[in-house]
Coordinates of C-alpha atoms and ligand atoms in Angstrom, one line a residue:
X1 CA 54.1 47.7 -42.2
X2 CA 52.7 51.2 -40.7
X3 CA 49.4 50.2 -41.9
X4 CA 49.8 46.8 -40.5
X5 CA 50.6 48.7 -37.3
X6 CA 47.6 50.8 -37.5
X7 CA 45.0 48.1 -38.1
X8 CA 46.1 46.0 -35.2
X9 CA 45.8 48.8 -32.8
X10 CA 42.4 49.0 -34.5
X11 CA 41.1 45.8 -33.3
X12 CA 42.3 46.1 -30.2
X13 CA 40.9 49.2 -29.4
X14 CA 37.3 47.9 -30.6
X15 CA 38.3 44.2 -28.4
X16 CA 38.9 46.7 -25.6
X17 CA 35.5 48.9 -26.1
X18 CA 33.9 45.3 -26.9
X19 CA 35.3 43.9 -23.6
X20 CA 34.0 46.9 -21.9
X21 CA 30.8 47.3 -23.2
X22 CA 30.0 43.4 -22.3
X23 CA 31.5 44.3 -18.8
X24 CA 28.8 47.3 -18.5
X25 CA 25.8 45.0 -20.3
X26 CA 27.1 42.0 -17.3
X27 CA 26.5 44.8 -14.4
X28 CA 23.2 46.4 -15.9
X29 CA 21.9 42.6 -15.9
X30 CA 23.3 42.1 -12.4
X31 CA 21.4 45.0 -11.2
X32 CA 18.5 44.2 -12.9
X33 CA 18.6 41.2 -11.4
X34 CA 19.3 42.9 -8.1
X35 CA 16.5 45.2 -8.4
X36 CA 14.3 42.7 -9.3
X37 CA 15.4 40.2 -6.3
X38 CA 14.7 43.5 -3.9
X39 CA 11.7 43.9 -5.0
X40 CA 10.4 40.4 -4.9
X41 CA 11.9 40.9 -0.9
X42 CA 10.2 43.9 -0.3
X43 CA 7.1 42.4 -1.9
X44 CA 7.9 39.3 0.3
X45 CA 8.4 41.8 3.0
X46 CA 4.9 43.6 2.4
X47 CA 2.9 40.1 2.5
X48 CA 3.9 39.0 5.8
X49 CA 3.8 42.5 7.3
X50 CA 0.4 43.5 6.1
X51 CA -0.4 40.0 7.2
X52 CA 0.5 40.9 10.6
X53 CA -2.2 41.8 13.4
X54 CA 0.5 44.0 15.2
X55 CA 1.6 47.3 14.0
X56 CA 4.8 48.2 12.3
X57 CA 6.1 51.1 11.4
X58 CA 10.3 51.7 10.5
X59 CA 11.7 54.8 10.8
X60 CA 14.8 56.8 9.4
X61 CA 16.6 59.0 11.8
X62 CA 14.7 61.9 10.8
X63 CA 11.5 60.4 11.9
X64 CA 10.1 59.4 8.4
X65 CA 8.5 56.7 6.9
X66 CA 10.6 54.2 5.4
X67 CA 7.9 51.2 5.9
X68 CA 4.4 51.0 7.3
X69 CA 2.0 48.2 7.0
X70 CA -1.9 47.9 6.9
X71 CA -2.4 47.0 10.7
X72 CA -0.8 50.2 11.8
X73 CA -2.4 52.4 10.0
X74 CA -5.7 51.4 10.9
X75 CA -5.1 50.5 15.2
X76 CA -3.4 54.5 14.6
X77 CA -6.6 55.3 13.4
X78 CA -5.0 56.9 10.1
X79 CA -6.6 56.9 6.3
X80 CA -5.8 53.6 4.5
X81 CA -2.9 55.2 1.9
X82 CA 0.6 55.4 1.0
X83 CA 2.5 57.0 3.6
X84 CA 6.4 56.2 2.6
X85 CA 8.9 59.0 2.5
X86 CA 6.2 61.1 5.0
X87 CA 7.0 62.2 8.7
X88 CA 5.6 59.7 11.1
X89 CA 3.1 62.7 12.4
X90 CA 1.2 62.4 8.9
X91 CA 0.0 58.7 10.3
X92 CA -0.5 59.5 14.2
X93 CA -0.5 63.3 16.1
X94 CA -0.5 61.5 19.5
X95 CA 2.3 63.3 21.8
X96 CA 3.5 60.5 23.8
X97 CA 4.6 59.0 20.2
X98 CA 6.7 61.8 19.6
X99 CA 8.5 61.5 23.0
X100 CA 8.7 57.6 22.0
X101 CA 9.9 57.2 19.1
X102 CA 12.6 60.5 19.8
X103 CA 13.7 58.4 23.0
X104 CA 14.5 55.7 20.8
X105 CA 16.3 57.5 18.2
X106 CA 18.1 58.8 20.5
X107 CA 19.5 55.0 21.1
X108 CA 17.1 54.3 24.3
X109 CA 14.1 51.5 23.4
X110 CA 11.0 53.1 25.2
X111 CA 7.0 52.4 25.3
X112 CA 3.6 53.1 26.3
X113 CA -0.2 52.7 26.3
X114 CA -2.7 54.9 25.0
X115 CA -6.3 55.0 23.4
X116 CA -6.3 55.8 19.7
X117 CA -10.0 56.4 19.2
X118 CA -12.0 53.3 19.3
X119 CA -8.7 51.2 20.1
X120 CA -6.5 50.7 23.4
X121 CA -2.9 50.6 21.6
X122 CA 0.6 49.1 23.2
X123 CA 3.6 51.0 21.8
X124 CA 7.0 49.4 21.8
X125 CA 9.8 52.0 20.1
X126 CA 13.5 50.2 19.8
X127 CA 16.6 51.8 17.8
X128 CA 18.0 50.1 15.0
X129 CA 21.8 49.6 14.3
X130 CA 24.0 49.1 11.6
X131 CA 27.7 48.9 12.0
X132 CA 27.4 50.3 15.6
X133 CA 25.6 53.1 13.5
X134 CA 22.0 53.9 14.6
X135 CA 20.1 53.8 11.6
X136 CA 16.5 54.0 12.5
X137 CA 13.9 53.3 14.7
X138 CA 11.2 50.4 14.7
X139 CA 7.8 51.0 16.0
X140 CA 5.6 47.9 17.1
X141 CA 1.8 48.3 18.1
X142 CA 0.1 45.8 19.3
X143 CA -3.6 46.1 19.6
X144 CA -5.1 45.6 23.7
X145 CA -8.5 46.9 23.4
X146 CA -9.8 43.2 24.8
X147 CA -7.5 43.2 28.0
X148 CA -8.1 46.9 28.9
X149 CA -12.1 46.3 28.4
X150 CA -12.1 43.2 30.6
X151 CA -10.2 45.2 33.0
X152 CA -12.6 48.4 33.1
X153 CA -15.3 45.8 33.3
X154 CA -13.4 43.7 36.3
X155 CA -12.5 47.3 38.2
X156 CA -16.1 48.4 37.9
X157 CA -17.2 45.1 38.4
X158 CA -15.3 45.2 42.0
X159 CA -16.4 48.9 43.0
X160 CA -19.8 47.6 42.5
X161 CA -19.5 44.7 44.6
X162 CA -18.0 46.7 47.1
X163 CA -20.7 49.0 47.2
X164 CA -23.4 46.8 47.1
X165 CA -22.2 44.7 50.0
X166 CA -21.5 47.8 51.6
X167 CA -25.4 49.0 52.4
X168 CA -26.8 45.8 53.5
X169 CA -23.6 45.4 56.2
X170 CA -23.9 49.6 57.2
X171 CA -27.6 48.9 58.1
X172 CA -26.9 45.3 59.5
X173 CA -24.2 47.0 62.1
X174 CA -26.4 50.1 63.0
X175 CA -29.8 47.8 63.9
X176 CA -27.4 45.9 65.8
X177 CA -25.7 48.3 67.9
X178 CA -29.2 49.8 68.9
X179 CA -30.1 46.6 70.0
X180 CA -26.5 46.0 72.1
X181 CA -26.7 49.7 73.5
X182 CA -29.9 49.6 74.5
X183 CA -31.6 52.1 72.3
X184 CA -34.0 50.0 71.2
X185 CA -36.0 47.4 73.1
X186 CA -39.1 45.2 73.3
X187 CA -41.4 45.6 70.2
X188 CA -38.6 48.0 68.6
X189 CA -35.5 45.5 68.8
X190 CA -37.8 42.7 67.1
X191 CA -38.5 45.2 64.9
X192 CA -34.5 45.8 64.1
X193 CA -33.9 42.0 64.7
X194 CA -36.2 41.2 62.1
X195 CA -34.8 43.7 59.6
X196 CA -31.3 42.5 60.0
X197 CA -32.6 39.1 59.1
X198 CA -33.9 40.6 55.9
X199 CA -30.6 42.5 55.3
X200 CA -28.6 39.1 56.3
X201 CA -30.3 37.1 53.6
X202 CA -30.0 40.2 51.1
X203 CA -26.6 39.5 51.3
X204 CA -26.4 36.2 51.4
X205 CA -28.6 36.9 47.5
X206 CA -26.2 38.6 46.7
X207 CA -22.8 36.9 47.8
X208 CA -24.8 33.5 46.0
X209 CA -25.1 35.6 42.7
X210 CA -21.8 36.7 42.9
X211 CA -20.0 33.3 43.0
X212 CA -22.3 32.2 40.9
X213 CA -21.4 34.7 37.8
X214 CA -17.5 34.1 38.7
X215 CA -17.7 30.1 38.7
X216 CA -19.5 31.3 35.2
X217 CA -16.6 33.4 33.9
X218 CA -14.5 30.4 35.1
X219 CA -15.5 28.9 31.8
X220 CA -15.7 25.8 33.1
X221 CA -17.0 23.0 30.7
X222 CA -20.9 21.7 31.0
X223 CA -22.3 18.3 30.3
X224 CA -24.9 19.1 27.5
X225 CA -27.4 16.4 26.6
X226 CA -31.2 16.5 25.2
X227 CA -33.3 18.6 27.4
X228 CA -37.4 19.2 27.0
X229 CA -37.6 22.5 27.3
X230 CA -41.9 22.0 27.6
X231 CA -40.5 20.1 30.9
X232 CA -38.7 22.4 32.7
X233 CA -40.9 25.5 31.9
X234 CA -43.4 23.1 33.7
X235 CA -40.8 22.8 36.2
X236 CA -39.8 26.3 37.0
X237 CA -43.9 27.4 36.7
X238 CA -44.4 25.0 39.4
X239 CA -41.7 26.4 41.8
X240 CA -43.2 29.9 41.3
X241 CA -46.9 28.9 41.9
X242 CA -47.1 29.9 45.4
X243 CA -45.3 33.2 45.2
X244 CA -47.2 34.3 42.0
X245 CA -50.4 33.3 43.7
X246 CA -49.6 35.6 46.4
X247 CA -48.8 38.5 44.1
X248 CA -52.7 37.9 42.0
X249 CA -50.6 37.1 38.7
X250 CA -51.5 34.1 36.8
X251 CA -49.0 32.0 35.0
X252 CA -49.5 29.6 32.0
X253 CA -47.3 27.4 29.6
X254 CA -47.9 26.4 25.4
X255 CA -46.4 25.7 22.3
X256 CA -44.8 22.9 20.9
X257 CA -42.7 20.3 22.6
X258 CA -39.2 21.1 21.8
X259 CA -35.8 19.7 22.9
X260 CA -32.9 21.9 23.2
X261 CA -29.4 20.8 23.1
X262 CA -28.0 22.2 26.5
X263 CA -27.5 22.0 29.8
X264 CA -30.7 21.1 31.5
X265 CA -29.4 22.5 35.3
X266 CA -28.5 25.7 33.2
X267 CA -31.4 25.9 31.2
X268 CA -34.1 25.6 34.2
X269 CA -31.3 28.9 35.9
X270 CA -31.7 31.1 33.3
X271 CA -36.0 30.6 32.9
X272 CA -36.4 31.1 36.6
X273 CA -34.6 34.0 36.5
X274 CA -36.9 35.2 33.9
X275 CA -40.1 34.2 35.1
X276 CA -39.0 35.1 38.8
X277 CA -38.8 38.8 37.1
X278 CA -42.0 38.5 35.0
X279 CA -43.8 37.9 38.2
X280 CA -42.1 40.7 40.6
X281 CA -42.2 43.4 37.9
X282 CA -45.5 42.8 37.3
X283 CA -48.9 44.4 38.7
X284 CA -51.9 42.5 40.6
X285 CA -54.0 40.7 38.7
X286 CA -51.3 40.5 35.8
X287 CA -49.8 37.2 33.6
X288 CA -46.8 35.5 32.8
X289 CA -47.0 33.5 29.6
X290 CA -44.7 30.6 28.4
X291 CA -44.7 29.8 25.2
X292 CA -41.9 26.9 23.7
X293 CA -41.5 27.0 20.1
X294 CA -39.4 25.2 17.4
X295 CA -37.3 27.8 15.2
X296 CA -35.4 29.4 13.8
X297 CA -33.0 27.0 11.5
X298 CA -31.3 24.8 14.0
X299 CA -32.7 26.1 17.0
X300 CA -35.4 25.9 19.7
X301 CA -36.8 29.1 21.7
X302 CA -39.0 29.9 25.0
X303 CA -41.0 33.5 25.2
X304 CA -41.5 34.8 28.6
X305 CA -44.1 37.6 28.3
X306 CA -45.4 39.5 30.9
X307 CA -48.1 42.2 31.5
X308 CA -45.8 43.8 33.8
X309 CA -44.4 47.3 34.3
X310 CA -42.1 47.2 31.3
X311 CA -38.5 48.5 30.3
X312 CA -38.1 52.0 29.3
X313 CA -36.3 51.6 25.5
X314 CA -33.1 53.3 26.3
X315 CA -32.3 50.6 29.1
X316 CA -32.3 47.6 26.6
X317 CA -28.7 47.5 26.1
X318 CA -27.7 47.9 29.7
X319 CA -30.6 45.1 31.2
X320 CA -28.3 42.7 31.0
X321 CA -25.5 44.4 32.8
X322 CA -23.6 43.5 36.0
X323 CA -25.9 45.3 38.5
X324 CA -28.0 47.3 36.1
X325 CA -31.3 48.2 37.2
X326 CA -34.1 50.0 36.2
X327 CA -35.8 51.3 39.0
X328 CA -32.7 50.2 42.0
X329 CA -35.8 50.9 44.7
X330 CA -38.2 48.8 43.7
X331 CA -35.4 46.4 42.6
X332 CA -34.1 46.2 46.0
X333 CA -37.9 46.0 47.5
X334 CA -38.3 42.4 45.9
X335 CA -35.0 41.4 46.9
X336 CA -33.3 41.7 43.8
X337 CA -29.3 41.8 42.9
X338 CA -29.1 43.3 40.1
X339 CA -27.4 40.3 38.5
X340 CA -30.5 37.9 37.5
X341 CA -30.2 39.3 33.9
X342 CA -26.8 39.3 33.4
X343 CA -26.1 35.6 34.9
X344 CA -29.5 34.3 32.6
X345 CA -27.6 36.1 29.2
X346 CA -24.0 34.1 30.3
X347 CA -25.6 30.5 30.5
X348 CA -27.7 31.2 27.5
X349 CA -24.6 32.3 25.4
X350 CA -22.8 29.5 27.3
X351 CA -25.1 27.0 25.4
X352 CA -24.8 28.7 22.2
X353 CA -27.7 30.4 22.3
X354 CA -29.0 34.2 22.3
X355 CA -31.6 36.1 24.7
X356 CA -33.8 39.5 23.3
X357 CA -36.3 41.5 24.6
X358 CA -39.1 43.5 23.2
X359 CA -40.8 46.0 25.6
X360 CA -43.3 48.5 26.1
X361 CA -43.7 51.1 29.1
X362 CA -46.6 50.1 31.2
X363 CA -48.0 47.2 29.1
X364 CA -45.0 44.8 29.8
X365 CA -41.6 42.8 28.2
X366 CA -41.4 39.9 26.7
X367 CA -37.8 38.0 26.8
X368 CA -37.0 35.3 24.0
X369 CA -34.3 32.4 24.6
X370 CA -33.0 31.0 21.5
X371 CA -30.8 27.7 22.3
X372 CA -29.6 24.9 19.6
X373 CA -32.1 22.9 18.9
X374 CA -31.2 18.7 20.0
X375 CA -29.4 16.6 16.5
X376 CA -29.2 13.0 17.6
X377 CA -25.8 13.1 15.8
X378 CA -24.4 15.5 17.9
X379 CA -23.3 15.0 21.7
X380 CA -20.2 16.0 23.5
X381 CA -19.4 18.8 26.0
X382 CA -20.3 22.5 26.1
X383 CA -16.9 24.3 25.2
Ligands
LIG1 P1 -32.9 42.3 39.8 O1 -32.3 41.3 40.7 O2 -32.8 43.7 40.1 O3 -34.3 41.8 39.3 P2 -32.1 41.5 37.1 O4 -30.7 41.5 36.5 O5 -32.9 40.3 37.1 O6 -31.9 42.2 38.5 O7 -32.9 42.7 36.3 C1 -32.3 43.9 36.1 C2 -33.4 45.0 36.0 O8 -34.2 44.8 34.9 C3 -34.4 44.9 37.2 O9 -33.9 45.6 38.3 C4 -35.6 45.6 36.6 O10 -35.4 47.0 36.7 C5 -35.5 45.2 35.1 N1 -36.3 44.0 34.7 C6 -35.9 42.7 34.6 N2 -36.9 42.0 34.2 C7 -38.0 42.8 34.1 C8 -39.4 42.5 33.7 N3 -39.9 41.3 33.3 N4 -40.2 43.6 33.7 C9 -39.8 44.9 34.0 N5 -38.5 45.1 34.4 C10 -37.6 44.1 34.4

């Protein structure tokens, strides 16, 4: 009986361990299974973050790294590696962060602007809670190097303006007022009449180019159609006979007849910009050559060469700059705002195409226009 006794308590002590050990092998499967569903989250998680243009950074109370993804580390300007478990000042030393992202663990969301090298950042800092318990921070950064170059450009744009407008209008008021006091009179006030004429239509140049390159960032769509670019070279030549003639320099059109797909009111702008220049930057006796061409792959150019006074080397990336001039007093001698180059660059790139220069100091520039060539298949409206 005692042994009877014994052997049942036997099995049910191994039915208990058995249950038990079961009960351990269920929970080491359940947080297997657990582990396993995190990490398919985080790796979930990881995807659409490093996905993300925008910056994001999570932090733990004391300021470390609990998730980072690719976006932020480069907009911070950081090295591309694994940052988790590090203080947030191993990815960015800038101190308005610091004040940041303190402000917001300290339960306050908080923000701010900044350059980080190459790139104007956003930085939004909020506090995160759990239970009414604040765990963390989040950090977004949103990338607004576009905006804050369009607005240096727009701010210069308008001090430039200001100034510009500002010298023909000073000289306007003082011929004028030595004409109403008195000062001047007879041969002299002609004199000052006539030079506030010149002034008066300087301005009105200038005011004309000035609309004209806002109506341009306007965006506004263009009728495009087949255009002979052979036929308005002949076009613009003819318009600047006279003034050439006047100047000694000859002008002359060849090549190929090619048709451009483009805007032909556009197209005729932009070349008498170009040849207007080729003939006021160049020296008696001098040429302006056209030449159409077919090429490269897809696309039709025009060559405007001069034997003018040429562009120094260093000024071929700012030539076709909002008021960027070589030499601003002889500009300003021929009547020139400063803007033919830049408005000639937008309606080329509004028609898809490209404009370059080649150069030399004293021998003269040549400027080529590259625009899509005509495809009878295609038609529709500049975007
Ligand atoms: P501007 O009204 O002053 O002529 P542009 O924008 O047309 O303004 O040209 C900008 C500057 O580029 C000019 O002031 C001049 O210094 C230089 N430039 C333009 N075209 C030529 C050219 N064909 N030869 C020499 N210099 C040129």
């Amino acid at each position: 009986m005692k042994k009877l006794l014994q052997g049942a308590a036997f099995s049910a002590g191994v039915i208990l361990v058995w249950t038990l050990l079961e009960k351990i092998r269920g929970q080491q499967r359940m947080i297997r299974r657990q582990t396993e569903e995190l990490a398919d989250d985080r790796g979930t998680i990881k995807a659409i973050t490093d996905n993300m243009r925008e910056g994001l950074v999570v932090l733990t109370p004391a300021e470390t790294v609990l998730s980072v993804n690719s976006s932020a580390i480069s907009l911070l300007g950081a090295a591309q590696r694994n940052y988790l478990g590090q203080s947030l000042w191993a990815l960015s030393r800038l101190p308005q962060l610091r004040e940041t992202v303190s402000q917001a663990l300290r339960g306050k969301a908080a923000g701010f602007s900044a350059w980080c090298g190459q790139r104007y950042c956003r930085f939004f800092a909020s506090p995160v809670y759990q239970d009414r318990e604040l765990t963390g921070a989040i950090l977004l950064i949103l990338d607004d190097t576009q905006r804050e170059r369009s607005e240096k450009l727009r701010r210069e744009f308008s001090a430039n303006v200001s100034h510009e407008l500002k010298t023909p209008l000073t000289s306007i008021s003082g011929f004028a007022e030595m004409i109403e006091t008195g000062m001047a009179s007879g041969e002299d006030a002609r004199n000052f009449a006539r030079r506030i004429t010149r002034e008066a239509s300087r301005l009105q140049t200038l005011i004309d180019d000035i609309i004209r390159l806002s109506r341009l960032d306007e965006q506004l769509p263009a009728p495009m159609g087949r255009v002979s670019l052979s036929a308005v070279c002949r076009e613009v030549l003819a318009t600047l006979g006279m003034v050439a003639e006047s100047r000694q320099v000859s002008l002359s059109l060849s090549g190929t007849e090619v048709w451009a797909r483009g805007n032909a009111g556009m197209i005729r702008e932009l070349l008498t910009n170009l040849c207007e220049n080729a003939v006021k930057y160049n020296r008696e006796g001098g040429s302006v050559e056209v030449e159409t061409r077919s090429g490269p792959e897809g696309m039709v150019s025009v060559i405007v060469r001069d034997t003018g006074i040429g562009i120094p080397s260093d000024s071929f990336q700012r030539i076709f700059e909002r008021f960027y001039r070589v030499d601003k007093s002889r500009s300003k001698q021929t009547g020139g705002t400063g803007l033919g180059l830049s408005i000639a660059k937008h309606l080329v790139e509004r028609q898809g195409g490209s404009i370059t220069l080649e150069s030399a100091l004293g021998e003269g520039s040549s400027f080529t226009v590259t625009l899509p060539e005509w495809q009878e298949n295609k038609c529709g409206e500049l975007p």
